[in-house]
XYZ file of N, CA and C in Angstrom:
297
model
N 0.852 -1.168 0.000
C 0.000 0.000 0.000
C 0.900 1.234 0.000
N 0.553 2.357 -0.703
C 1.546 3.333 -0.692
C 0.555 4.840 -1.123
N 1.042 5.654 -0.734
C 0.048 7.409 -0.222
C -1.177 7.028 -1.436
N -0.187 6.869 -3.057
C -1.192 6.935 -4.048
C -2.032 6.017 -4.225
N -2.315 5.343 -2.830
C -3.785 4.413 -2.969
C -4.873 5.046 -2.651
N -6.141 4.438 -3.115
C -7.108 5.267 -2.509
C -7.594 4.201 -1.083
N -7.385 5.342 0.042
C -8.232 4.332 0.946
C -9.778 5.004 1.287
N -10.764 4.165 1.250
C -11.918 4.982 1.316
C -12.384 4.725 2.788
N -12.153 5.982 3.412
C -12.572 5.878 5.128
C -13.702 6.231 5.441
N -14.524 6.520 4.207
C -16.348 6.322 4.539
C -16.876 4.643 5.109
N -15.890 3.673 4.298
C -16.463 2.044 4.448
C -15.584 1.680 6.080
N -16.340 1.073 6.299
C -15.279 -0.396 7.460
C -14.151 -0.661 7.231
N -14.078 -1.285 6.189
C -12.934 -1.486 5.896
C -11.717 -0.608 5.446
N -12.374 0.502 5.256
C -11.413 1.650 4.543
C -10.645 2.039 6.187
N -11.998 2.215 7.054
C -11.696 2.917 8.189
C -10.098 1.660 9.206
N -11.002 0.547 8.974
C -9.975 -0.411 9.698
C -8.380 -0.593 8.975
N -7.990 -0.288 7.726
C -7.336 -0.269 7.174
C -6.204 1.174 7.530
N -7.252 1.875 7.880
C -5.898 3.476 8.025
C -5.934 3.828 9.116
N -6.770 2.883 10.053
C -6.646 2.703 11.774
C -4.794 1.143 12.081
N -5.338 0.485 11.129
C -4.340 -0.293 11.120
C -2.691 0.065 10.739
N -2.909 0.620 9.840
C -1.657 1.692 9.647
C -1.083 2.759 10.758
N -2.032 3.394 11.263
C -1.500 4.027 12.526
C -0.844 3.447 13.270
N -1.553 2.363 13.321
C -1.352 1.615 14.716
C 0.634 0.850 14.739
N 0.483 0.405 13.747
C 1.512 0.085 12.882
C 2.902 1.209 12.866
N 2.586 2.379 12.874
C 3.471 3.527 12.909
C 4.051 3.733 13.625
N 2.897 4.234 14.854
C 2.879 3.889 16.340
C 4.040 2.746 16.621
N 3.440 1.567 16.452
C 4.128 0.836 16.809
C 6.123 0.691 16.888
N 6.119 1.372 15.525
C 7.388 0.929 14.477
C 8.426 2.131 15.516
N 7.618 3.342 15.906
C 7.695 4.936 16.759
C 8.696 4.171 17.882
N 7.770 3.541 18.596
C 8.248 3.072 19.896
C 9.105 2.069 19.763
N 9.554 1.372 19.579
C 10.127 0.274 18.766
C 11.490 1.389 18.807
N 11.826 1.829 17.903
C 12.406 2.896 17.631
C 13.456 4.220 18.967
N 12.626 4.283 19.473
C 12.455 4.857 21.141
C 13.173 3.969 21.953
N 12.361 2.774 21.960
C 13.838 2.057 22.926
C 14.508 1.382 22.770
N 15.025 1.497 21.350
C 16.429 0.971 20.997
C 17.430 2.037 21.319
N 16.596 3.124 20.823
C 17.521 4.743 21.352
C 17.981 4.531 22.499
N 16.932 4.836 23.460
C 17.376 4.214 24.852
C 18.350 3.961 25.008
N 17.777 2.306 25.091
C 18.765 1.227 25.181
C 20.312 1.370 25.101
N 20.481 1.827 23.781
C 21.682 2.360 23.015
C 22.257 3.155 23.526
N 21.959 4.253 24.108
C 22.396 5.544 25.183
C 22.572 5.121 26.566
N 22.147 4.153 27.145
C 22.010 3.809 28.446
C 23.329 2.698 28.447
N 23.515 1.571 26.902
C 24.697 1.203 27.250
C 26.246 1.796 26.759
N 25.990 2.854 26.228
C 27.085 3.989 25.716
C 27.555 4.453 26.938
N 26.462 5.026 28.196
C 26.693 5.324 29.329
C 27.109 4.617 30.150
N 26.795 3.261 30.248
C 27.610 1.895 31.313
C 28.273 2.153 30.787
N 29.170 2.330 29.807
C 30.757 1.985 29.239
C 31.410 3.099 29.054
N 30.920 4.447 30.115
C 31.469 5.464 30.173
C 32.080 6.162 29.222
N 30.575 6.241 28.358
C 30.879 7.211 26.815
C 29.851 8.005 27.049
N 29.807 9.518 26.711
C 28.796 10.354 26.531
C 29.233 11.176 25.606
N 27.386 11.736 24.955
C 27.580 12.106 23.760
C 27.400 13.298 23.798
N 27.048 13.870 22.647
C 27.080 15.380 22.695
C 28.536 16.000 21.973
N 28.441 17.594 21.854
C 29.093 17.922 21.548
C 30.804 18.133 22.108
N 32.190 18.247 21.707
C 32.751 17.959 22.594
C 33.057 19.699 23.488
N 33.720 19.648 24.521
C 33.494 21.132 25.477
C 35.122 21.897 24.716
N 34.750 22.763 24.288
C 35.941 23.608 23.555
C 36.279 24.763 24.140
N 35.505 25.328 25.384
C 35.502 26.611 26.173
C 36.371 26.052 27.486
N 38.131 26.201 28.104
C 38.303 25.511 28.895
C 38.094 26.901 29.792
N 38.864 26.156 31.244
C 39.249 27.431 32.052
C 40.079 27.884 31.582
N 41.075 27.566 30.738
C 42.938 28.057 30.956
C 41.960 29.145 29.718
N 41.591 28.860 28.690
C 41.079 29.529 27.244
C 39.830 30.870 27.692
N 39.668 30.397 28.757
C 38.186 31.142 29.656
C 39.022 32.251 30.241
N 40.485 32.105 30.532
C 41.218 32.926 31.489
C 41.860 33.791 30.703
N 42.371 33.331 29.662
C 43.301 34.011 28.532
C 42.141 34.984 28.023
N 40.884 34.926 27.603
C 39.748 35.747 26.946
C 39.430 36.858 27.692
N 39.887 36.359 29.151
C 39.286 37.663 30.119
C 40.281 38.394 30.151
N 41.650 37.801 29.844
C 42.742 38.916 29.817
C 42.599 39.672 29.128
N 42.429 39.613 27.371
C 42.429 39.924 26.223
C 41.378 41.003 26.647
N 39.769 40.627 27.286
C 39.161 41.404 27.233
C 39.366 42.855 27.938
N 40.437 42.592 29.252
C 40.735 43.769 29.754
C 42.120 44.562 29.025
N 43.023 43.844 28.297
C 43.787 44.777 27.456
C 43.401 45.053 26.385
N 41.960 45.532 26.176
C 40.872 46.136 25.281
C 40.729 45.556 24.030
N 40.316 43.943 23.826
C 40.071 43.737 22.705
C 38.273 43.338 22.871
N 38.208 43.533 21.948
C 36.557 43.519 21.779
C 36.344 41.715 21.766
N 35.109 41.486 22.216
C 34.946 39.953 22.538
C 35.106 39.055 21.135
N 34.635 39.843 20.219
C 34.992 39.426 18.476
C 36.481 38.785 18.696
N 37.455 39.612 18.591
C 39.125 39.408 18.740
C 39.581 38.542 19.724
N 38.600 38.889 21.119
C 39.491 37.336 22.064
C 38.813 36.244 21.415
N 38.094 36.295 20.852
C 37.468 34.825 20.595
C 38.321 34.151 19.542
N 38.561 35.311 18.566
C 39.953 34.416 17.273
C 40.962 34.234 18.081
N 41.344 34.807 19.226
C 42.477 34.855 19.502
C 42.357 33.055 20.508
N 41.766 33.051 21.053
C 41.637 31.948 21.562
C 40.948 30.644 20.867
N 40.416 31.014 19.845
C 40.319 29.788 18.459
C 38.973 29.191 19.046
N 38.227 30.379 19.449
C 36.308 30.010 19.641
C 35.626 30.914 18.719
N 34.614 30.579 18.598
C 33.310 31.405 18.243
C 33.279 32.717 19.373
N 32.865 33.555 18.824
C 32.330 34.830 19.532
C 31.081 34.149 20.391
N 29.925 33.497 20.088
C 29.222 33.064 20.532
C 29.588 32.166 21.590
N 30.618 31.465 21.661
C 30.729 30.072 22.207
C 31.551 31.217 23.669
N 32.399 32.037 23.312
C 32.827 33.160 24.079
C 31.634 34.190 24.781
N 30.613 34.733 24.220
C 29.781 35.019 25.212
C 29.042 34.068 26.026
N 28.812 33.069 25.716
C 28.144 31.868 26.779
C 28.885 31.566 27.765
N 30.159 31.473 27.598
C 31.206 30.783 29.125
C 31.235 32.143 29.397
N 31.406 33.751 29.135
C 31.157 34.851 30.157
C 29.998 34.487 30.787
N 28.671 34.657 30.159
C 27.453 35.106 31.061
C 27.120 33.580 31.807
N 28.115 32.311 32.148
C 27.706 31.425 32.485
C 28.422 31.801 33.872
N 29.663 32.112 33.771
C 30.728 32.276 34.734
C 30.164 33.802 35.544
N 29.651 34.867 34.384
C 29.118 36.053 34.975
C 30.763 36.869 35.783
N 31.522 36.262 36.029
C 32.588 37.187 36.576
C 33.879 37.666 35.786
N 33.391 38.054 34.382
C 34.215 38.447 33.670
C 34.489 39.645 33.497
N 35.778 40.480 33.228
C 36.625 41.566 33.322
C 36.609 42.436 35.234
């Protein structure tokens, strides 16, 4: 069965047919879900986690605040320390005790 069928959900059978398919979806959904799980939970017994890796250290966090007080604009410590400007305002306003 595929989209360009006609199912006619006026009849019984039309109706039981694209109730059965849901159900089926549903099914395939969850199914799906906890293999994820599963998969993440034994990544984690074996002391792996995912995500992105952390590129903002302290030592790089410390050098930026220098930069920022011998007047470079947060643009410039951020090349200078080989981050994003962005990735550089988040570890300020996380830390909050910068310059």
């Amino acid at each position: 069965m595929s989209l360009l069928e006609n199912i006619d959900t006026t009849t019984s059978s039309g109706k039981f047919i694209f109730h059965l398919f849901g159900v089926l979806a549903q099914f395939e959904k969850d199914l799906i879900q906890e293999r994820t799980r599963a998969g993440l939970k034994a990544a984690r017994d074996q002391g792996r986690i995912g995500g992105k890796p952390v590129v903002m250290t302290d030592e790089k966090l410390k050098k930026a605040k220098e930069h920022l007080k011998n007047g470079l604009n947060v643009r410039e410590a951020a090349a200078r320390i080989k981050v994003s400007a962005t990735t550089l305002y988040k570890a300020l306003n996380i830390k909050k005790s910068y310059m």
